[in-house]
GROMACS .gro file of C-alpha atoms in nm:
model
  433
    1UNK     CA    1  -0.904  -1.290  -0.601
    2UNK     CA    2  -0.623  -1.252  -0.875
    3UNK     CA    3  -0.687  -1.621  -1.025
    4UNK     CA    4  -0.990  -1.453  -1.188
    5UNK     CA    5  -0.847  -1.184  -1.312
    6UNK     CA    6  -0.589  -1.197  -1.609
    7UNK     CA    7  -0.233  -1.183  -1.587
    8UNK     CA    8  -0.191  -0.847  -1.720
    9UNK     CA    9  -0.499  -0.752  -1.509
   10UNK     CA   10  -0.311  -0.846  -1.157
   11UNK     CA   11  -0.016  -0.621  -1.311
   12UNK     CA   12  -0.232  -0.319  -1.298
   13UNK     CA   13  -0.442  -0.442  -0.951
   14UNK     CA   14  -0.018  -0.384  -0.863
   15UNK     CA   15   0.114  -0.137  -0.986
   16UNK     CA   16  -0.223   0.045  -0.919
   17UNK     CA   17  -0.214  -0.049  -0.532
   18UNK     CA   18   0.172   0.013  -0.463
   19UNK     CA   19   0.141   0.316  -0.662
   20UNK     CA   20  -0.111   0.462  -0.502
   21UNK     CA   21   0.072   0.454  -0.201
   22UNK     CA   22   0.360   0.576  -0.335
   23UNK     CA   23   0.205   0.886  -0.461
   24UNK     CA   24   0.092   1.034  -0.092
   25UNK     CA   25   0.335   0.900   0.071
   26UNK     CA   26   0.515   1.261   0.142
   27UNK     CA   27   0.222   1.463   0.207
   28UNK     CA   28   0.084   1.235   0.503
   29UNK     CA   29   0.410   1.122   0.626
   30UNK     CA   30   0.379   1.278   0.943
   31UNK     CA   31   0.275   1.100   1.185
   32UNK     CA   32   0.645   0.891   1.121
   33UNK     CA   33   0.924   1.279   1.012
   34UNK     CA   34   0.660   1.581   1.150
   35UNK     CA   35   0.911   1.734   1.389
   36UNK     CA   36   1.226   1.614   1.102
   37UNK     CA   37   0.950   1.788   0.853
   38UNK     CA   38   0.992   2.113   1.115
   39UNK     CA   39   1.353   2.097   1.106
   40UNK     CA   40   1.373   2.041   0.764
   41UNK     CA   41   1.155   2.292   0.639
   42UNK     CA   42   1.277   2.534   0.914
   43UNK     CA   43   0.927   2.587   0.978
   44UNK     CA   44   0.639   2.616   1.273
   45UNK     CA   45   0.392   2.385   1.340
   46UNK     CA   46   0.135   2.666   1.206
   47UNK     CA   47   0.339   2.707   0.873
   48UNK     CA   48   0.361   2.331   0.834
   49UNK     CA   49  -0.004   2.310   0.852
   50UNK     CA   50  -0.041   2.567   0.587
   51UNK     CA   51   0.228   2.327   0.345
   52UNK     CA   52  -0.059   2.051   0.379
   53UNK     CA   53  -0.396   2.291   0.357
   54UNK     CA   54  -0.230   2.385   0.074
   55UNK     CA   55  -0.211   2.051  -0.111
   56UNK     CA   56  -0.499   1.969  -0.013
   57UNK     CA   57  -0.730   2.310  -0.041
   58UNK     CA   58  -0.572   2.227  -0.462
   59UNK     CA   59  -0.655   1.859  -0.410
   60UNK     CA   60  -1.073   1.956  -0.273
   61UNK     CA   61  -1.138   2.197  -0.559
   62UNK     CA   62  -0.993   1.948  -0.844
   63UNK     CA   63  -1.170   1.637  -0.687
   64UNK     CA   64  -1.543   1.629  -0.882
   65UNK     CA   65  -1.304   1.746  -1.191
   66UNK     CA   66  -1.066   1.493  -1.224
   67UNK     CA   67  -1.359   1.309  -1.107
   68UNK     CA   68  -1.495   1.418  -1.451
   69UNK     CA   69  -1.202   1.383  -1.649
   70UNK     CA   70  -1.154   0.998  -1.504
   71UNK     CA   71  -1.531   0.930  -1.659
   72UNK     CA   72  -1.405   1.048  -1.967
   73UNK     CA   73  -1.007   0.947  -2.045
   74UNK     CA   74  -0.886   0.641  -2.042
   75UNK     CA   75  -0.648   0.608  -1.672
   76UNK     CA   76  -0.362   0.577  -1.916
   77UNK     CA   77  -0.237   0.843  -1.981
   78UNK     CA   78  -0.408   1.031  -1.615
   79UNK     CA   79  -0.165   0.739  -1.404
   80UNK     CA   80   0.139   0.822  -1.632
   81UNK     CA   81   0.140   1.190  -1.583
   82UNK     CA   82   0.002   1.163  -1.237
   83UNK     CA   83   0.348   0.900  -1.087
   84UNK     CA   84   0.580   1.130  -1.264
   85UNK     CA   85   0.468   1.426  -1.163
   86UNK     CA   86   0.466   1.409  -0.796
   87UNK     CA   87   0.790   1.197  -0.816
   88UNK     CA   88   0.940   1.518  -0.983
   89UNK     CA   89   0.794   1.706  -0.690
   90UNK     CA   90   0.893   1.443  -0.395
   91UNK     CA   91   1.239   1.516  -0.581
   92UNK     CA   92   1.252   1.914  -0.514
   93UNK     CA   93   1.061   1.882  -0.171
   94UNK     CA   94   1.437   1.682  -0.059
   95UNK     CA   95   1.645   2.001  -0.204
   96UNK     CA   96   1.448   2.189   0.132
   97UNK     CA   97   1.391   2.504  -0.067
   98UNK     CA   98   1.231   2.780   0.075
   99UNK     CA   99   0.900   2.856   0.150
  100UNK     CA  100   0.704   2.964  -0.100
  101UNK     CA  101   0.866   2.696  -0.322
  102UNK     CA  102   0.761   2.433  -0.073
  103UNK     CA  103   0.403   2.613  -0.083
  104UNK     CA  104   0.426   2.578  -0.461
  105UNK     CA  105   0.531   2.210  -0.491
  106UNK     CA  106   0.284   2.161  -0.198
  107UNK     CA  107  -0.005   2.287  -0.451
  108UNK     CA  108   0.162   2.067  -0.723
  109UNK     CA  109   0.132   1.762  -0.562
  110UNK     CA  110  -0.233   1.851  -0.482
  111UNK     CA  111  -0.329   1.858  -0.865
  112UNK     CA  112  -0.103   1.562  -0.960
  113UNK     CA  113  -0.302   1.300  -0.638
  114UNK     CA  114  -0.600   1.447  -0.750
  115UNK     CA  115  -0.689   1.564  -1.070
  116UNK     CA  116  -0.504   1.303  -1.251
  117UNK     CA  117  -0.519   1.003  -1.029
  118UNK     CA  118  -0.751   0.963  -0.752
  119UNK     CA  119  -1.105   0.949  -0.957
  120UNK     CA  120  -0.991   0.708  -1.221
  121UNK     CA  121  -0.777   0.505  -0.925
  122UNK     CA  122  -1.131   0.441  -0.725
  123UNK     CA  123  -1.277   0.356  -1.079
  124UNK     CA  124  -1.070   0.151  -1.183
  125UNK     CA  125  -1.064  -0.087  -0.855
  126UNK     CA  126  -1.479  -0.073  -0.847
  127UNK     CA  127  -1.394  -0.240  -1.189
  128UNK     CA  128  -1.165  -0.497  -1.056
  129UNK     CA  129  -1.475  -0.502  -0.852
  130UNK     CA  130  -1.736  -0.659  -1.117
  131UNK     CA  131  -1.477  -0.847  -1.179
  132UNK     CA  132  -1.416  -1.018  -0.946
  133UNK     CA  133  -1.749  -1.026  -0.833
  134UNK     CA  134  -1.757  -0.811  -0.496
  135UNK     CA  135  -1.654  -0.462  -0.489
  136UNK     CA  136  -1.611  -0.495  -0.128
  137UNK     CA  137  -1.299  -0.775  -0.192
  138UNK     CA  138  -1.193  -0.555  -0.415
  139UNK     CA  139  -1.186  -0.223  -0.249
  140UNK     CA  140  -1.042  -0.410   0.054
  141UNK     CA  141  -0.778  -0.604  -0.156
  142UNK     CA  142  -0.667  -0.281  -0.322
  143UNK     CA  143  -0.609  -0.078   0.053
  144UNK     CA  144  -0.473  -0.467   0.139
  145UNK     CA  145  -0.225  -0.395  -0.173
  146UNK     CA  146  -0.157  -0.061  -0.094
  147UNK     CA  147  -0.085  -0.158   0.280
  148UNK     CA  148   0.169  -0.463   0.208
  149UNK     CA  149   0.378  -0.202  -0.038
  150UNK     CA  150   0.420   0.027   0.266
  151UNK     CA  151   0.471  -0.128   0.459
  152UNK     CA  152   0.810  -0.303   0.275
  153UNK     CA  153   0.895   0.030   0.137
  154UNK     CA  154   0.810   0.289   0.454
  155UNK     CA  155   0.966   0.002   0.701
  156UNK     CA  156   1.268   0.031   0.488
  157UNK     CA  157   1.284   0.435   0.461
  158UNK     CA  158   1.222   0.487   0.846
  159UNK     CA  159   1.548   0.218   0.949
  160UNK     CA  160   1.740   0.444   0.665
  161UNK     CA  161   1.618   0.734   0.831
  162UNK     CA  162   1.735   0.632   1.174
  163UNK     CA  163   2.092   0.560   1.023
  164UNK     CA  164   2.192   0.944   0.969
  165UNK     CA  165   2.358   1.128   1.197
  166UNK     CA  166   2.108   1.414   1.110
  167UNK     CA  167   1.683   1.423   1.046
  168UNK     CA  168   1.785   1.659   0.782
  169UNK     CA  169   1.946   1.396   0.528
  170UNK     CA  170   1.788   1.105   0.636
  171UNK     CA  171   1.448   1.260   0.554
  172UNK     CA  172   1.642   1.395   0.221
  173UNK     CA  173   1.709   1.017   0.170
  174UNK     CA  174   1.297   0.905   0.212
  175UNK     CA  175   1.182   1.212  -0.062
  176UNK     CA  176   1.418   1.108  -0.324
  177UNK     CA  177   1.388   0.751  -0.233
  178UNK     CA  178   1.003   0.807  -0.279
  179UNK     CA  179   1.069   0.998  -0.576
  180UNK     CA  180   1.246   0.744  -0.765
  181UNK     CA  181   0.978   0.480  -0.741
  182UNK     CA  182   0.705   0.700  -0.860
  183UNK     CA  183   0.891   0.799  -1.234
  184UNK     CA  184   0.919   0.313  -1.220
  185UNK     CA  185   0.584   0.311  -1.148
  186UNK     CA  186   0.490   0.607  -1.372
  187UNK     CA  187   0.724   0.403  -1.644
  188UNK     CA  188   0.559   0.079  -1.597
  189UNK     CA  189   0.193   0.238  -1.556
  190UNK     CA  190   0.251   0.364  -1.920
  191UNK     CA  191   0.357   0.025  -2.075
  192UNK     CA  192   0.084  -0.194  -1.820
  193UNK     CA  193  -0.225   0.012  -1.938
  194UNK     CA  194  -0.371  -0.052  -2.260
  195UNK     CA  195  -0.488   0.262  -2.509
  196UNK     CA  196  -0.841   0.128  -2.564
  197UNK     CA  197  -1.081   0.118  -2.329
  198UNK     CA  198  -1.000  -0.301  -2.150
  199UNK     CA  199  -1.310  -0.255  -1.907
  200UNK     CA  200  -1.617  -0.493  -1.875
  201UNK     CA  201  -1.852  -0.488  -2.069
  202UNK     CA  202  -2.111  -0.245  -1.915
  203UNK     CA  203  -2.059   0.111  -2.019
  204UNK     CA  204  -1.772   0.294  -1.824
  205UNK     CA  205  -1.704   0.615  -2.035
  206UNK     CA  206  -1.980   0.921  -1.981
  207UNK     CA  207  -2.102   1.113  -2.346
  208UNK     CA  208  -2.257   1.441  -2.079
  209UNK     CA  209  -2.186   1.741  -2.055
  210UNK     CA  210  -1.979   1.788  -1.666
  211UNK     CA  211  -2.261   1.997  -1.597
  212UNK     CA  212  -2.533   1.780  -1.565
  213UNK     CA  213  -2.269   1.506  -1.408
  214UNK     CA  214  -2.310   1.766  -1.117
  215UNK     CA  215  -2.618   1.811  -1.124
  216UNK     CA  216  -2.695   1.493  -1.098
  217UNK     CA  217  -2.447   1.418  -0.794
  218UNK     CA  218  -2.514   1.743  -0.632
  219UNK     CA  219  -2.963   1.655  -0.679
  220UNK     CA  220  -2.887   1.250  -0.534
  221UNK     CA  221  -2.914   1.242  -0.134
  222UNK     CA  222  -2.764   0.853  -0.178
  223UNK     CA  223  -2.394   1.051  -0.274
  224UNK     CA  224  -2.478   1.353   0.020
  225UNK     CA  225  -2.473   1.033   0.259
  226UNK     CA  226  -2.228   0.838   0.133
  227UNK     CA  227  -1.964   1.126   0.158
  228UNK     CA  228  -2.067   1.265   0.455
  229UNK     CA  229  -2.076   0.851   0.610
  230UNK     CA  230  -1.699   0.834   0.526
  231UNK     CA  231  -1.564   1.156   0.615
  232UNK     CA  232  -1.667   1.110   0.932
  233UNK     CA  233  -1.426   0.817   1.016
  234UNK     CA  234  -1.186   0.914   0.743
  235UNK     CA  235  -1.140   1.226   0.919
  236UNK     CA  236  -1.037   1.031   1.253
  237UNK     CA  237  -0.872   0.802   1.127
  238UNK     CA  238  -0.714   1.063   0.944
  239UNK     CA  239  -0.552   1.312   1.206
  240UNK     CA  240  -0.480   1.068   1.438
  241UNK     CA  241  -0.266   0.870   1.153
  242UNK     CA  242  -0.085   1.198   1.106
  243UNK     CA  243  -0.050   1.336   1.494
  244UNK     CA  244   0.053   1.025   1.661
  245UNK     CA  245   0.393   1.103   1.675
  246UNK     CA  246   0.379   1.364   1.781
  247UNK     CA  247   0.150   1.290   1.981
  248UNK     CA  248   0.343   1.047   2.083
  249UNK     CA  249   0.675   1.238   2.211
  250UNK     CA  250   0.475   1.576   2.335
  251UNK     CA  251   0.224   1.336   2.575
  252UNK     CA  252   0.425   1.039   2.641
  253UNK     CA  253   0.808   1.150   2.648
  254UNK     CA  254   0.879   0.942   2.355
  255UNK     CA  255   1.248   1.048   2.161
  256UNK     CA  256   1.152   1.161   1.774
  257UNK     CA  257   1.343   0.798   1.668
  258UNK     CA  258   1.055   0.614   1.844
  259UNK     CA  259   0.853   0.832   1.743
  260UNK     CA  260   0.926   0.775   1.388
  261UNK     CA  261   0.862   0.399   1.429
  262UNK     CA  262   0.502   0.449   1.573
  263UNK     CA  263   0.418   0.645   1.283
  264UNK     CA  264   0.560   0.302   1.150
  265UNK     CA  265   0.251   0.099   1.279
  266UNK     CA  266   0.047   0.263   1.025
  267UNK     CA  267   0.207   0.067   0.778
  268UNK     CA  268   0.271  -0.284   0.997
  269UNK     CA  269  -0.135  -0.287   1.122
  270UNK     CA  270  -0.342  -0.118   0.849
  271UNK     CA  271  -0.346  -0.427   0.633
  272UNK     CA  272  -0.531  -0.674   0.921
  273UNK     CA  273  -0.829  -0.428   0.870
  274UNK     CA  274  -0.788  -0.404   0.517
  275UNK     CA  275  -0.794  -0.838   0.434
  276UNK     CA  276  -1.069  -0.842   0.705
  277UNK     CA  277  -1.239  -0.589   0.588
  278UNK     CA  278  -1.357  -0.678   0.243
  279UNK     CA  279  -1.464  -1.028   0.420
  280UNK     CA  280  -1.703  -0.882   0.633
  281UNK     CA  281  -1.857  -0.616   0.313
  282UNK     CA  282  -1.942  -0.960   0.165
  283UNK     CA  283  -2.136  -1.072   0.526
  284UNK     CA  284  -2.310  -0.796   0.624
  285UNK     CA  285  -2.299  -0.493   0.339
  286UNK     CA  286  -2.030  -0.223   0.318
  287UNK     CA  287  -2.281   0.004   0.471
  288UNK     CA  288  -2.303  -0.170   0.834
  289UNK     CA  289  -1.968  -0.175   0.801
  290UNK     CA  290  -1.884   0.157   0.752
  291UNK     CA  291  -2.169   0.233   1.097
  292UNK     CA  292  -1.968  -0.005   1.312
  293UNK     CA  293  -1.639   0.118   1.268
  294UNK     CA  294  -1.721   0.485   1.279
  295UNK     CA  295  -1.870   0.446   1.613
  296UNK     CA  296  -1.589   0.202   1.716
  297UNK     CA  297  -1.362   0.521   1.629
  298UNK     CA  298  -1.552   0.762   1.758
  299UNK     CA  299  -1.531   0.620   2.054
  300UNK     CA  300  -1.142   0.580   2.028
  301UNK     CA  301  -1.156   0.919   1.966
  302UNK     CA  302  -1.403   1.033   2.303
  303UNK     CA  303  -1.104   0.787   2.498
  304UNK     CA  304  -0.779   1.017   2.408
  305UNK     CA  305  -1.005   1.270   2.550
  306UNK     CA  306  -1.002   1.159   2.908
  307UNK     CA  307  -0.606   0.923   2.869
  308UNK     CA  308  -0.477   1.103   3.078
  309UNK     CA  309  -0.101   1.222   2.909
  310UNK     CA  310   0.194   1.152   3.041
  311UNK     CA  311   0.495   0.802   3.078
  312UNK     CA  312   0.303   0.599   3.277
  313UNK     CA  313   0.052   0.551   3.007
  314UNK     CA  314   0.302   0.461   2.727
  315UNK     CA  315   0.202   0.172   2.657
  316UNK     CA  316  -0.189   0.182   2.671
  317UNK     CA  317  -0.128   0.519   2.421
  318UNK     CA  318   0.110   0.192   2.187
  319UNK     CA  319  -0.233  -0.060   2.266
  320UNK     CA  320  -0.538   0.149   2.183
  321UNK     CA  321  -0.326   0.284   1.850
  322UNK     CA  322  -0.242  -0.052   1.682
  323UNK     CA  323  -0.616  -0.107   1.761
  324UNK     CA  324  -0.684   0.250   1.579
  325UNK     CA  325  -0.541   0.163   1.280
  326UNK     CA  326  -0.668  -0.155   1.234
  327UNK     CA  327  -0.988  -0.032   1.223
  328UNK     CA  328  -0.909   0.307   0.991
  329UNK     CA  329  -0.745   0.083   0.736
  330UNK     CA  330  -1.065  -0.153   0.724
  331UNK     CA  331  -1.286   0.170   0.709
  332UNK     CA  332  -1.022   0.293   0.442
  333UNK     CA  333  -1.111  -0.011   0.269
  334UNK     CA  334  -1.535   0.010   0.222
  335UNK     CA  335  -1.626   0.369   0.207
  336UNK     CA  336  -1.635   0.385  -0.153
  337UNK     CA  337  -1.832   0.025  -0.166
  338UNK     CA  338  -2.164   0.123  -0.075
  339UNK     CA  339  -2.189   0.300  -0.439
  340UNK     CA  340  -2.341  -0.020  -0.546
  341UNK     CA  341  -2.601  -0.033  -0.230
  342UNK     CA  342  -2.789   0.288  -0.367
  343UNK     CA  343  -2.694   0.176  -0.719
  344UNK     CA  344  -2.442   0.474  -0.862
  345UNK     CA  345  -2.399   0.384  -1.176
  346UNK     CA  346  -2.028   0.232  -1.355
  347UNK     CA  347  -2.101   0.561  -1.576
  348UNK     CA  348  -2.161   0.805  -1.309
  349UNK     CA  349  -1.851   0.615  -1.112
  350UNK     CA  350  -1.570   0.913  -1.164
  351UNK     CA  351  -1.759   1.190  -1.129
  352UNK     CA  352  -1.963   1.024  -0.837
  353UNK     CA  353  -1.614   0.966  -0.655
  354UNK     CA  354  -1.505   1.315  -0.715
  355UNK     CA  355  -1.780   1.453  -0.550
  356UNK     CA  356  -1.742   1.233  -0.253
  357UNK     CA  357  -1.393   1.278  -0.215
  358UNK     CA  358  -1.459   1.645  -0.236
  359UNK     CA  359  -1.636   1.626   0.114
  360UNK     CA  360  -1.421   1.364   0.289
  361UNK     CA  361  -1.128   1.489   0.224
  362UNK     CA  362  -1.231   1.897   0.265
  363UNK     CA  363  -1.101   1.830   0.692
  364UNK     CA  364  -0.776   1.752   0.533
  365UNK     CA  365  -0.743   2.066   0.359
  366UNK     CA  366  -0.898   2.281   0.628
  367UNK     CA  367  -0.776   2.083   0.995
  368UNK     CA  368  -0.424   2.067   0.967
  369UNK     CA  369  -0.367   2.427   1.034
  370UNK     CA  370  -0.590   2.480   1.315
  371UNK     CA  371  -0.469   2.154   1.479
  372UNK     CA  372  -0.139   2.365   1.436
  373UNK     CA  373  -0.281   2.666   1.597
  374UNK     CA  374  -0.321   2.492   1.934
  375UNK     CA  375  -0.035   2.310   1.966
  376UNK     CA  376   0.170   2.634   1.910
  377UNK     CA  377  -0.028   2.824   2.084
  378UNK     CA  378  -0.245   2.616   2.412
  379UNK     CA  379  -0.096   2.411   2.653
  380UNK     CA  380  -0.024   2.027   2.617
  381UNK     CA  381  -0.335   1.886   2.781
  382UNK     CA  382  -0.590   2.120   2.625
  383UNK     CA  383  -0.423   2.143   2.281
  384UNK     CA  384  -0.515   1.750   2.268
  385UNK     CA  385  -0.808   1.799   2.414
  386UNK     CA  386  -1.019   1.982   2.185
  387UNK     CA  387  -0.850   1.818   1.863
  388UNK     CA  388  -1.011   1.465   1.972
  389UNK     CA  389  -1.324   1.658   2.080
  390UNK     CA  390  -1.377   1.754   1.736
  391UNK     CA  391  -1.287   1.435   1.619
  392UNK     CA  392  -1.553   1.291   1.841
  393UNK     CA  393  -1.779   1.538   1.655
  394UNK     CA  394  -1.695   1.407   1.342
  395UNK     CA  395  -1.720   1.066   1.405
  396UNK     CA  396  -2.087   1.149   1.535
  397UNK     CA  397  -2.114   1.302   1.182
  398UNK     CA  398  -2.045   0.968   1.005
  399UNK     CA  399  -2.327   0.767   1.302
  400UNK     CA  400  -2.599   0.942   1.188
  401UNK     CA  401  -2.523   1.011   0.808
  402UNK     CA  402  -2.485   0.611   0.819
  403UNK     CA  403  -2.770   0.570   1.013
  404UNK     CA  404  -2.992   0.755   0.751
  405UNK     CA  405  -2.863   0.580   0.486
  406UNK     CA  406  -2.922   0.223   0.593
  407UNK     CA  407  -3.336   0.382   0.688
  408UNK     CA  408  -3.356   0.509   0.284
  409UNK     CA  409  -3.220   0.272   0.148
  410UNK     CA  410  -3.287  -0.029   0.283
  411UNK     CA  411  -3.500  -0.242   0.020
  412UNK     CA  412  -3.238  -0.150  -0.238
  413UNK     CA  413  -2.959  -0.253   0.001
  414UNK     CA  414  -3.158  -0.641   0.047
  415UNK     CA  415  -3.173  -0.614  -0.317
  416UNK     CA  416  -2.799  -0.585  -0.316
  417UNK     CA  417  -2.685  -0.810  -0.088
  418UNK     CA  418  -2.966  -1.128  -0.241
  419UNK     CA  419  -2.771  -1.015  -0.625
  420UNK     CA  420  -2.467  -1.057  -0.477
  421UNK     CA  421  -2.535  -1.391  -0.296
  422UNK     CA  422  -2.684  -1.559  -0.548
  423UNK     CA  423  -2.375  -1.443  -0.782
  424UNK     CA  424  -2.156  -1.636  -0.568
  425UNK     CA  425  -2.335  -1.921  -0.578
  426UNK     CA  426  -2.362  -1.922  -0.916
  427UNK     CA  427  -1.997  -1.858  -0.934
  428UNK     CA  428  -1.923  -2.191  -0.702
  429UNK     CA  429  -2.167  -2.450  -0.965
  430UNK     CA  430  -1.947  -2.302  -1.218
  431UNK     CA  431  -1.670  -2.385  -0.987
  432UNK     CA  432  -1.763  -2.753  -0.873
  433UNK     CA  433  -1.904  -2.862  -1.287
   0.00000   0.00000   0.00000
């Protein structure tokens, strides 16, 4: 992929890939540091869940606005602001302020990772896909870059966390490490992205009224379907990934330190799915791949309902978690790729992504306090059974939406597949010549 991009584009791609992992790490590292968070901030499971809900509620309320910004403003300013503001918030959280201040910081991060970042990040990823002739490969490679960076950064963070005498000091180091990384990425982004539009010849700036953009998204059934089919698999992978550490400690007897390394499996196994799925998307089409992955992730959630919760099942738990992480990595590498299969124009990409994201990530805002209450108030077996039954329901939503999308767009999907095959064949002929 890199050989088809100019050196400046490669630098931009790497900044986005690495920075887009770092910008979300503290918000979503519950899988490795869940118990350390509750100790450091002196909060209950329900309160910690509400901290996440505050950030993710702000995100849900600003995804669409952020998508419109991505269609109207150059990413240089948006990306730079996002990295630096989130880095400063991470630093402040490392001081472990009181609960009220922590909630405010989480709210700010909800905006800095969404309003000014997410739409621009994914729109740029799609533009990279046009540059290399495959949006499936671009989305997959971007997810892979994020995961490879995460392997290095998160492995080091977890190792250093384990070296401290207490988990509170270890968590502070992790927060300040990511704060420094994000500020560095912000400075690099400012200089790496030019001040004018460097995109392809296709018109990428939308001149329409923002209200008209919203109406276009609301009236398009395909945009709803892409959002719902992505929401299903995303929710299964997000919840399992976020709670695998505490699932391991409460259900299978893992220590807090070992649970941190179990959470690290997210970083080590995701690239397998990230880099593989681009090839699968090219071969079978992204919507077919998403349907298959939705089915697999739903089966895993169903399996965990019936898996006995005792120490003798620890190795089964670890093996299934590894498979789930690979599938989640693949899913996230394709969940926006069906945009081309329903002909979403490039100058509507940011708005469509904002609409998708509102549907997809709404569960991140709604579910943590519900899960927290179950974990606080129900017997362990019942709490985890409720969680995984809920995930099966979300998985079924993704499966049904995928089937409807493919039936509704059968002819367009075939046309897009033919265009992509023809473009690849022409590229091969040019290369040989």
